[in-house]
Coordinates of C-alpha atoms and ligand atoms in Angstrom, one line a residue:
Chain A
M1 CA 0.0 0.0 0.0
S2 CA 1.3 3.4 -0.9
K3 CA -0.3 5.2 1.9
N4 CA -0.8 4.3 5.5
K5 CA -3.9 2.2 6.4
E6 CA -5.1 5.0 8.6
Q7 CA -5.6 7.2 5.5
Y8 CA -7.9 4.9 3.4
T9 CA -11.6 5.8 3.1
W10 CA -14.0 2.8 2.6
K11 CA -14.3 3.7 -1.1
E12 CA -10.6 3.2 -1.7
L13 CA -10.5 -0.3 -0.4
E14 CA -10.0 -3.2 -2.8
I15 CA -12.5 -6.0 -3.4
G16 CA -12.8 -8.0 -0.2
T17 CA -10.2 -5.8 1.4
I18 CA -7.5 -7.7 -0.6
F19 CA -4.0 -6.4 -0.1
T20 CA -2.4 -5.9 -3.5
E21 CA 1.1 -5.2 -2.3
P22 CA 2.7 -8.3 -0.8
G23 CA 4.8 -7.7 2.3
N24 CA 2.9 -4.6 3.3
T25 CA 2.6 -5.8 6.9
A26 CA 6.1 -4.2 7.2
E27 CA 4.3 -0.9 7.3
Y28 CA 2.3 -1.9 10.3
K29 CA 3.7 0.0 13.3
T30 CA 3.6 -2.7 15.9
G31 CA 5.8 -0.5 18.1
D32 CA 2.5 1.2 19.1
W33 CA 1.7 -1.9 21.2
R34 CA 4.7 -1.5 23.4
S35 CA 4.5 -0.5 27.1
Q36 CA 8.2 -1.3 27.8
A37 CA 11.3 -0.8 25.6
P38 CA 14.7 -2.5 25.7
A39 CA 17.5 -0.4 27.1
Y40 CA 21.2 -1.4 26.5
N41 CA 24.4 -1.5 28.5
F42 CA 26.7 -2.5 25.5
E43 CA 29.8 -2.6 27.7
R44 CA 28.8 -6.2 28.6
C45 CA 27.7 -7.2 25.0
I46 CA 29.7 -10.1 23.5
K47 CA 28.0 -9.6 20.1
C48 CA 26.7 -13.2 20.1
G49 CA 23.4 -12.3 18.3
V50 CA 21.2 -14.5 20.6
C51 CA 18.8 -11.6 21.2
Q52 CA 18.3 -11.3 17.4
L53 CA 17.6 -15.1 17.1
Y54 CA 15.0 -15.0 19.8
C55 CA 13.2 -11.8 19.0
P56 CA 9.7 -12.9 17.8
E57 CA 9.2 -9.7 15.8
G58 CA 12.5 -10.1 13.9
C59 CA 13.2 -6.4 14.5
I60 CA 16.7 -6.5 16.0
E61 CA 19.3 -5.2 13.6
E62 CA 23.1 -5.3 13.7
D63 CA 24.6 -1.8 13.7
A64 CA 27.9 -0.7 12.0
D65 CA 29.8 -1.5 15.2
G66 CA 28.4 -5.0 15.4
Y67 CA 26.0 -4.4 18.3
F68 CA 22.4 -5.7 18.1
V69 CA 19.7 -3.0 18.5
A70 CA 15.9 -3.2 18.5
N71 CA 14.1 -1.1 15.8
L72 CA 11.4 0.6 17.8
Y73 CA 9.0 1.0 14.8
W74 CA 8.3 -2.8 15.2
C75 CA 9.6 -3.8 18.7
K76 CA 6.5 -4.8 20.7
G77 CA 8.3 -4.7 24.0
C78 CA 7.9 -8.4 24.9
G79 CA 11.1 -8.6 26.8
I80 CA 12.3 -11.9 25.4
C81 CA 15.6 -10.4 24.3
A82 CA 16.3 -9.1 27.8
R83 CA 15.4 -12.6 29.2
E84 CA 17.7 -14.5 26.7
C85 CA 20.7 -12.2 26.6
P86 CA 23.5 -14.3 28.3
T87 CA 25.4 -11.3 29.7
G88 CA 22.5 -9.1 31.0
V89 CA 23.0 -6.3 28.5
I90 CA 19.3 -5.6 28.1
T91 CA 16.8 -4.2 30.7
M92 CA 13.2 -3.4 30.0
E93 CA 12.1 0.1 30.8
E94 CA 8.7 1.6 31.0
E95 CA 7.6 3.7 28.1
T96 CA 6.8 7.2 29.2
E97 CA 4.5 8.3 26.3
Chain B
M1 CA -36.3 -24.9 -24.7
G2 CA -36.0 -27.7 -22.2
E3 CA -38.8 -30.1 -21.6
K4 CA -41.0 -30.2 -18.5
V5 CA -40.3 -33.4 -16.6
G6 CA -41.6 -34.9 -13.4
I7 CA -38.5 -34.8 -11.1
E8 CA -37.6 -34.5 -7.4
A9 CA -36.6 -30.9 -6.6
S10 CA -33.2 -31.9 -5.2
I11 CA -32.3 -33.8 -8.3
A12 CA -33.4 -30.9 -10.5
I13 CA -31.3 -28.5 -8.3
A14 CA -28.3 -30.8 -8.8
E15 CA -28.9 -30.9 -12.6
A16 CA -29.2 -27.1 -12.6
A17 CA -25.9 -26.7 -10.7
G18 CA -24.3 -29.1 -13.2
L19 CA -25.7 -27.1 -16.2
A20 CA -24.2 -24.0 -14.7
N21 CA -20.8 -25.6 -15.4
P22 CA -19.1 -25.3 -12.0
D23 CA -15.3 -25.8 -11.7
V24 CA -15.4 -26.9 -8.1
I25 CA -18.0 -28.5 -5.8
A26 CA -17.1 -29.2 -2.2
A27 CA -19.8 -30.5 0.0
Y28 CA -20.6 -32.7 3.0
P29 CA -23.9 -34.7 2.9
I30 CA -26.6 -33.9 5.5
T31 CA -30.3 -34.5 5.5
P32 CA -32.3 -33.0 3.8
Q33 CA -29.7 -31.7 1.4
T34 CA -28.2 -35.2 0.6
H35 CA -29.9 -35.8 -2.7
I36 CA -28.5 -32.6 -4.2
V37 CA -24.8 -33.4 -3.4
E38 CA -25.2 -37.2 -4.1
H39 CA -26.6 -36.5 -7.5
L40 CA -23.8 -34.0 -8.3
A41 CA -21.2 -36.4 -7.2
E42 CA -22.7 -39.0 -9.5
M43 CA -22.7 -36.6 -12.4
V44 CA -19.1 -35.7 -11.8
A45 CA -18.1 -39.3 -11.5
N46 CA -19.9 -40.2 -14.7
G47 CA -18.1 -37.4 -16.5
E48 CA -21.4 -35.5 -17.2
V49 CA -20.1 -32.5 -15.2
N50 CA -16.6 -31.4 -15.7
A51 CA -15.9 -30.2 -12.2
E52 CA -13.5 -31.1 -9.3
Y53 CA -15.6 -32.7 -6.6
I54 CA -14.0 -32.4 -3.2
P55 CA -15.6 -34.7 -0.6
V56 CA -14.7 -33.1 2.7
E57 CA -15.0 -34.2 6.3
S58 CA -17.3 -31.4 7.5
E59 CA -19.3 -28.4 6.5
H60 CA -16.6 -26.1 7.9
S61 CA -14.2 -27.7 5.5
A62 CA -16.7 -27.6 2.7
M63 CA -17.0 -23.9 2.9
S64 CA -13.3 -23.5 3.5
A65 CA -12.5 -25.5 0.3
C66 CA -15.1 -23.5 -1.6
M67 CA -13.4 -20.3 -0.5
G68 CA -10.0 -21.5 -1.6
A69 CA -11.4 -22.6 -4.9
S70 CA -13.3 -19.4 -5.4
A71 CA -10.2 -17.3 -4.6
T72 CA -8.4 -18.9 -7.6
G73 CA -11.3 -17.7 -9.8
A74 CA -13.1 -21.1 -10.0
R75 CA -16.9 -21.2 -10.3
T76 CA -17.9 -22.9 -7.0
F77 CA -21.0 -24.6 -5.8
T78 CA -22.0 -26.2 -2.5
A79 CA -25.1 -27.2 -0.5
T80 CA -25.9 -27.8 3.1
A81 CA -28.7 -27.8 5.7
G82 CA -29.5 -27.1 9.3
Q83 CA -26.7 -28.2 11.6
G84 CA -24.3 -28.2 8.6
L85 CA -25.0 -24.5 8.0
E86 CA -24.3 -23.9 11.7
L87 CA -21.0 -25.7 11.5
M88 CA -20.1 -23.4 8.5
H89 CA -21.1 -20.3 10.4
E90 CA -17.7 -18.6 10.9
A91 CA -16.6 -19.4 7.3
L92 CA -19.8 -17.8 5.9
Y93 CA -18.7 -14.4 7.2
I94 CA -15.3 -14.9 5.7
A95 CA -16.7 -15.8 2.2
S96 CA -18.8 -12.7 2.1
S97 CA -16.2 -10.4 3.6
M98 CA -13.6 -11.6 1.2
Q99 CA -16.1 -11.3 -1.6
L100 CA -15.9 -14.9 -2.9
P101 CA -18.9 -15.5 -5.0
V102 CA -19.7 -19.1 -3.9
V103 CA -23.3 -20.3 -4.7
M104 CA -24.9 -22.5 -2.1
T105 CA -28.3 -24.1 -1.8
V106 CA -29.6 -24.5 1.7
A107 CA -32.2 -27.2 2.4
N108 CA -33.7 -25.4 5.3
R109 CA -33.9 -27.5 8.5
A110 CA -34.8 -27.1 12.1
L111 CA -31.9 -26.9 14.6
S112 CA -31.3 -29.4 17.5
A113 CA -32.2 -30.2 20.2
P114 CA -34.4 -32.2 20.1
I115 CA -32.8 -33.7 17.0
N116 CA -35.1 -32.8 14.1
V117 CA -34.2 -33.2 10.4
W118 CA -37.4 -31.7 9.1
G119 CA -37.9 -28.3 7.7
D120 CA -38.2 -24.9 9.3
H121 CA -36.3 -21.6 9.0
S122 CA -34.1 -21.7 12.2
D123 CA -31.0 -22.3 10.1
M124 CA -31.8 -19.5 7.7
M125 CA -32.4 -17.0 10.5
A126 CA -29.2 -18.0 12.2
V127 CA -27.2 -16.9 9.2
R128 CA -29.2 -13.8 8.5
D129 CA -26.4 -11.3 9.2
T130 CA -23.5 -13.2 7.5
G131 CA -23.4 -10.8 4.5
W132 CA -24.6 -13.3 1.9
I133 CA -27.2 -12.5 -0.7
Q134 CA -30.2 -14.7 0.3
I135 CA -33.0 -15.7 -2.0
V136 CA -35.9 -17.8 -0.7
V137 CA -37.8 -19.9 -3.2
E138 CA -41.2 -21.6 -3.0
N139 CA -41.1 -24.5 -5.4
G140 CA -38.7 -26.6 -7.4
Q141 CA -38.9 -24.5 -10.6
E142 CA -38.0 -21.4 -8.6
A143 CA -35.1 -23.2 -7.1
V144 CA -33.7 -24.3 -10.5
D145 CA -34.2 -20.9 -12.0
N146 CA -32.5 -19.2 -9.1
V147 CA -29.5 -21.5 -9.3
F148 CA -28.8 -20.0 -12.8
C149 CA -29.6 -16.5 -11.6
A150 CA -27.4 -16.9 -8.5
F151 CA -24.3 -17.6 -10.5
C152 CA -25.0 -14.5 -12.7
I153 CA -25.6 -12.3 -9.6
A154 CA -22.7 -13.7 -7.5
E155 CA -20.1 -13.5 -10.3
D156 CA -21.2 -10.1 -11.6
Q157 CA -18.2 -7.7 -11.3
R158 CA -20.4 -5.1 -9.6
V159 CA -21.4 -7.6 -6.9
L160 CA -18.8 -10.4 -6.3
L161 CA -20.7 -11.7 -3.2
P162 CA -21.8 -15.3 -2.3
V163 CA -25.4 -16.2 -2.8
M164 CA -27.5 -18.6 -0.7
I165 CA -30.7 -20.0 -2.1
H166 CA -33.1 -21.2 0.7
I167 CA -35.2 -24.3 -0.2
D168 CA -37.4 -25.8 2.5
G169 CA -36.1 -29.2 3.6
F170 CA -38.5 -32.1 2.7
H171 CA -41.5 -29.8 2.0
L172 CA -39.6 -28.8 -1.1
T173 CA -36.4 -30.7 -1.5
H174 CA -38.1 -34.1 -1.6
V175 CA -41.1 -33.2 -3.6
I176 CA -41.5 -34.5 -7.1
E177 CA -43.0 -31.9 -9.3
P178 CA -43.1 -30.8 -13.0
I179 CA -39.9 -28.8 -13.6
I180 CA -38.5 -27.3 -16.8
L181 CA -34.7 -27.8 -17.1
P182 CA -33.3 -25.7 -19.9
D183 CA -30.8 -27.0 -22.4
R184 CA -27.1 -26.7 -21.8
E185 CA -26.7 -24.1 -24.6
E186 CA -29.5 -21.9 -23.2
V187 CA -27.9 -22.0 -19.7
Q188 CA -24.4 -21.2 -21.1
K189 CA -25.8 -18.3 -23.0
F190 CA -27.6 -17.0 -19.9
I191 CA -24.7 -17.3 -17.4
P192 CA -21.8 -15.1 -18.6
P193 CA -18.2 -16.4 -18.4
Y194 CA -16.7 -15.7 -15.0
N195 CA -13.5 -13.7 -14.4
Y196 CA -12.6 -13.0 -10.8
P197 CA -10.6 -9.7 -11.1
M198 CA -7.9 -10.6 -8.5
P199 CA -7.5 -14.4 -8.3
L200 CA -4.7 -16.1 -6.4
D201 CA -1.9 -16.0 -9.0
T202 CA 1.8 -16.4 -8.3
D203 CA 2.6 -13.9 -11.0
R204 CA 0.3 -11.3 -9.4
P205 CA 0.5 -12.0 -5.7
V206 CA -2.2 -10.6 -3.4
T207 CA -3.1 -11.2 0.3
M208 CA -6.6 -12.3 0.9
G209 CA -8.1 -12.2 4.4
G210 CA -5.3 -10.2 6.0
V211 CA -5.4 -8.5 9.4
G212 CA -7.7 -5.5 9.6
P213 CA -6.8 -3.6 12.8
P214 CA -9.2 -0.9 14.2
T215 CA -7.6 1.6 11.8
I216 CA -9.2 -0.1 8.8
Y217 CA -11.9 -2.6 10.0
P218 CA -14.8 -0.1 10.2
E219 CA -14.1 1.0 6.6
A220 CA -14.0 -2.6 5.5
K221 CA -17.4 -3.3 7.1
K222 CA -19.0 -0.1 5.8
R223 CA -17.8 -1.1 2.3
Q224 CA -19.2 -4.6 2.7
D225 CA -22.6 -3.3 3.7
V226 CA -22.8 -0.8 0.9
K227 CA -21.8 -3.5 -1.6
L228 CA -24.5 -5.9 -0.4
R229 CA -27.2 -3.2 -0.5
A230 CA -26.1 -2.1 -4.0
A231 CA -26.4 -5.7 -5.2
R232 CA -30.2 -5.3 -5.2
D233 CA -30.3 -3.5 -8.5
V234 CA -28.1 -6.1 -10.1
I235 CA -30.3 -8.9 -8.7
L236 CA -33.3 -7.2 -10.3
E237 CA -31.4 -6.8 -13.5
H238 CA -30.5 -10.6 -13.7
W239 CA -34.1 -11.6 -12.8
A240 CA -35.3 -9.3 -15.7
R241 CA -32.7 -11.0 -18.0
F242 CA -34.1 -14.3 -16.8
T243 CA -37.6 -13.3 -17.7
K244 CA -36.5 -12.3 -21.1
A245 CA -34.6 -15.6 -21.7
F246 CA -37.0 -18.0 -20.0
G247 CA -40.3 -16.2 -19.4
R248 CA -40.6 -16.7 -15.6
Q249 CA -40.6 -13.7 -13.4
Y250 CA -39.2 -13.0 -9.9
H251 CA -39.7 -10.1 -7.6
P252 CA -38.3 -9.4 -4.1
V253 CA -41.9 -9.2 -2.7
E254 CA -44.4 -11.0 -4.8
R255 CA -48.1 -10.4 -4.5
Y256 CA -51.0 -12.8 -4.8
R257 CA -54.6 -11.6 -5.0
T258 CA -53.7 -8.4 -3.2
E259 CA -56.0 -6.1 -5.2
G260 CA -58.3 -4.3 -2.7
A261 CA -57.0 -6.4 0.2
K262 CA -57.1 -4.7 3.6
I263 CA -55.6 -7.7 5.2
L264 CA -52.4 -9.2 4.0
L265 CA -50.8 -12.5 5.0
M266 CA -47.0 -12.6 4.6
T267 CA -44.9 -15.7 4.2
M268 CA -41.6 -16.9 2.7
G269 CA -40.6 -20.3 1.2
S270 CA -42.6 -23.3 0.3
M271 CA -45.5 -22.5 2.7
S272 CA -46.4 -19.7 0.3
E273 CA -47.9 -22.4 -2.0
T274 CA -50.3 -23.6 0.7
A275 CA -51.0 -20.0 1.8
M276 CA -52.2 -19.2 -1.7
G277 CA -54.8 -22.0 -1.3
A278 CA -55.9 -20.4 1.9
I279 CA -56.2 -16.9 0.2
D280 CA -58.5 -18.5 -2.5
K281 CA -60.7 -20.1 0.1
M282 CA -61.0 -16.8 2.1
R283 CA -61.6 -14.8 -1.0
D284 CA -64.5 -17.2 -1.8
E285 CA -65.9 -16.5 1.6
G286 CA -65.7 -12.8 0.9
I287 CA -62.8 -11.8 3.0
D288 CA -60.6 -9.1 1.4
V289 CA -57.3 -10.9 2.0
G290 CA -54.2 -11.2 -0.1
L291 CA -50.7 -12.7 0.2
L292 CA -47.2 -11.3 0.1
K293 CA -44.4 -13.7 -0.5
L294 CA -40.9 -12.6 0.3
K295 CA -38.3 -13.9 -2.2
L296 CA -35.3 -11.7 -1.4
W297 CA -34.3 -11.9 2.2
R298 CA -30.9 -10.2 1.9
P299 CA -30.5 -7.4 0.9
F300 CA -33.8 -6.8 2.5
P301 CA -36.3 -5.2 0.1
F302 CA -37.4 -2.2 2.1
E303 CA -38.9 -0.2 -0.8
E304 CA -40.8 -3.1 -2.3
L305 CA -42.3 -4.1 1.1
Q306 CA -43.3 -0.5 1.9
E307 CA -44.9 -0.2 -1.5
A308 CA -46.7 -3.6 -1.2
V309 CA -48.4 -2.8 2.2
R310 CA -49.3 0.8 1.4
E311 CA -53.1 0.1 1.2
A312 CA -53.3 -2.6 3.8
E313 CA -54.6 -2.2 7.3
L314 CA -53.4 -5.4 8.8
L315 CA -50.3 -7.5 8.0
V316 CA -50.1 -11.0 9.4
V317 CA -46.6 -12.3 9.2
V318 CA -45.9 -16.1 9.5
D319 CA -42.5 -17.0 11.0
R320 CA -41.1 -20.5 10.8
S321 CA -38.5 -19.9 13.6
I322 CA -38.2 -18.2 17.0
S323 CA -35.9 -15.5 18.3
F324 CA -35.8 -17.0 21.8
G325 CA -36.3 -14.4 24.4
G326 CA -36.4 -11.7 21.7
P327 CA -39.2 -10.1 19.6
G328 CA -41.0 -13.4 18.6
G329 CA -40.3 -14.3 15.0
P330 CA -37.3 -12.8 13.3
F331 CA -39.1 -12.3 10.0
C332 CA -41.9 -10.4 11.6
S333 CA -39.6 -8.2 13.6
E334 CA -37.7 -7.2 10.4
V335 CA -41.0 -6.4 8.7
K336 CA -42.0 -4.3 11.7
A337 CA -38.6 -2.5 11.6
A338 CA -39.0 -1.8 7.9
L339 CA -42.4 -0.2 8.4
Y340 CA -42.0 1.5 11.8
N341 CA -41.0 5.0 10.5
Q342 CA -43.6 5.1 7.8
E343 CA -46.1 7.9 8.2
K344 CA -49.1 5.6 7.7
R345 CA -48.4 2.1 8.5
S346 CA -50.5 -1.0 8.8
K347 CA -50.8 -3.0 12.0
V348 CA -48.4 -5.9 12.0
I349 CA -49.1 -9.1 13.8
G350 CA -46.7 -12.0 13.9
L351 CA -47.4 -15.7 14.5
V352 CA -44.9 -18.5 14.6
A353 CA -46.0 -21.8 13.0
G354 CA -44.7 -24.9 11.3
L355 CA -41.6 -25.5 13.5
G356 CA -39.6 -28.7 13.0
G357 CA -41.5 -29.8 9.9
R358 CA -45.0 -29.4 11.5
D359 CA -47.4 -29.1 8.5
I360 CA -49.4 -26.0 8.1
S361 CA -52.5 -26.9 6.0
V362 CA -54.7 -24.6 4.0
D363 CA -57.1 -24.5 7.0
G364 CA -54.1 -23.7 9.1
F365 CA -53.4 -20.5 7.1
V366 CA -57.1 -19.6 7.3
G367 CA -56.8 -20.1 11.1
I368 CA -53.6 -18.0 11.3
T369 CA -55.3 -15.2 9.4
H370 CA -58.3 -15.2 11.6
R371 CA -56.2 -15.3 14.7
G372 CA -54.3 -12.3 13.3
I373 CA -57.5 -10.4 12.8
E374 CA -58.7 -11.4 16.3
I375 CA -55.4 -10.2 17.9
A376 CA -55.6 -6.9 16.0
E377 CA -59.2 -6.3 17.1
K378 CA -58.7 -7.3 20.7
G379 CA -55.3 -5.8 21.0
D380 CA -54.0 -8.8 22.9
E381 CA -50.8 -9.3 21.1
Q382 CA -48.2 -11.4 22.8
V383 CA -44.5 -11.1 22.2
L384 CA -44.5 -14.6 20.9
E385 CA -47.5 -16.6 19.9
T386 CA -47.0 -20.0 18.4
Y387 CA -50.0 -21.1 16.3
G388 CA -51.2 -24.7 16.8
V389 CA -49.1 -25.6 19.8
R390 CA -50.9 -27.9 22.2
E391 CA -51.6 -26.2 25.5
Ligands
SF4_401 S1 11.4 -6.6 23.4 FE1 10.7 -8.3 22.2 S2 10.1 -7.4 20.3 FE2 11.4 -5.9 21.3 S3 13.4 -6.3 20.6 FE3 13.2 -7.5 22.4 S4 12.5 -9.5 21.7 FE4 12.2 -8.1 20.0
SF4_402 S1 22.1 -11.4 23.3 FE1 23.0 -9.8 24.7 S2 25.2 -10.2 24.4 FE2 24.3 -11.3 22.7 S3 24.2 -9.7 21.1 FE3 22.3 -9.5 22.1 S4 22.7 -7.9 23.6 FE4 24.7 -8.6 22.9

């Protein structure tokens, strides 16, 4: 979809609300569901990538320095990365918004 | 032109579905629909109908298979009844919401418990709000004719919605009557070729039945309702085409001897045939009574109903199911709702009768009419009154 779902009027929807652009769920801002966000203390990070493997949302990206960071557009704040990190890099902190 | 033959309505319906040249049939047998799907299976096995017949393990799977087939652009047919329709329930909403033009005949049956395989309209009423176009027929010929019309309507690019044809279980499905089955060429000329605009196709991938969060769901539902209501004009158009091609006429609200009638009886389905006999009898006795027969249940024909009752003082609506703990019969409550805001409206009395296959005779309809008149005069209307129940 070229524009965000929030902007469509009922007249603009396709037959049977079919989505004609495959993969458009990537536009769905699941980050809105989050009540807690991961915070990092990278001093302890061993760059093992375990957090990325376990993240059910698949939203953890490796940055230029080799650290693994959540993309908050999609991160739902489930806390699995924090639970699985072997060295305790990640803590979950309340969203303030 | 096809010949008039003495044939069981179910067999004729199966023949009609076969003549419509379906690509896929997925069905699970259940009384009183069984003869329809058995005969179709036979015709496919004998090579008379060139369709894929999917024998599934339940009605839920039948509708799911139909949806999958329809999504690829296949012309799809199924049939069910009573408990089977109930087991399909959640899938029915998905078929209409995804705009998959499946055609289904429903051999109307009472719902358990107690177990009852005979005819009434409980199953029909339970699927009232599923978003399907719903046509109610009164005899075998109407069932056959509307199978052809249903494919035209469902697959029309302006509609693309599934269509249910309600056929009373046993009272109609198992009756042998003279029915005209048109020739294959006539049917093929009448039903245009079908092209679903966005079928499942790996070269043009689409997502059907995706997630619709609160940001889009209300828009999707509004669109669905608008589409279903707009289907009315297309239904009328295809019924008119049918009349041109085959001569027989269909209207959302049909009238029988309503001229000068101050009292109108209102029915749907096969009981309308018996009710006509009762009208004749009462007319002979000098009572100014006529009959309205509802043929289009969804989209509901508000305008046609309002027009048909304009001159009447009393409308007696016969329901063949109960809205337990609610406003009596669901058919009557819809009729009332359709008329409530009219400036001048007739009195509407509802009576429930014929549950679980209990026959309503000609005298029964005479009795129902008289009871309706009595209630209107005395003003002792109850929320629910079942005619003929032993006290
Ligand atoms: S909190 Fe959950 S969704 Fe967010 S990055 Fe960690 S594992 Fe992924
Ligand atoms: S699991 Fe912990 S240590 Fe391993 S990459 Fe992720 S944050 Fe770093």
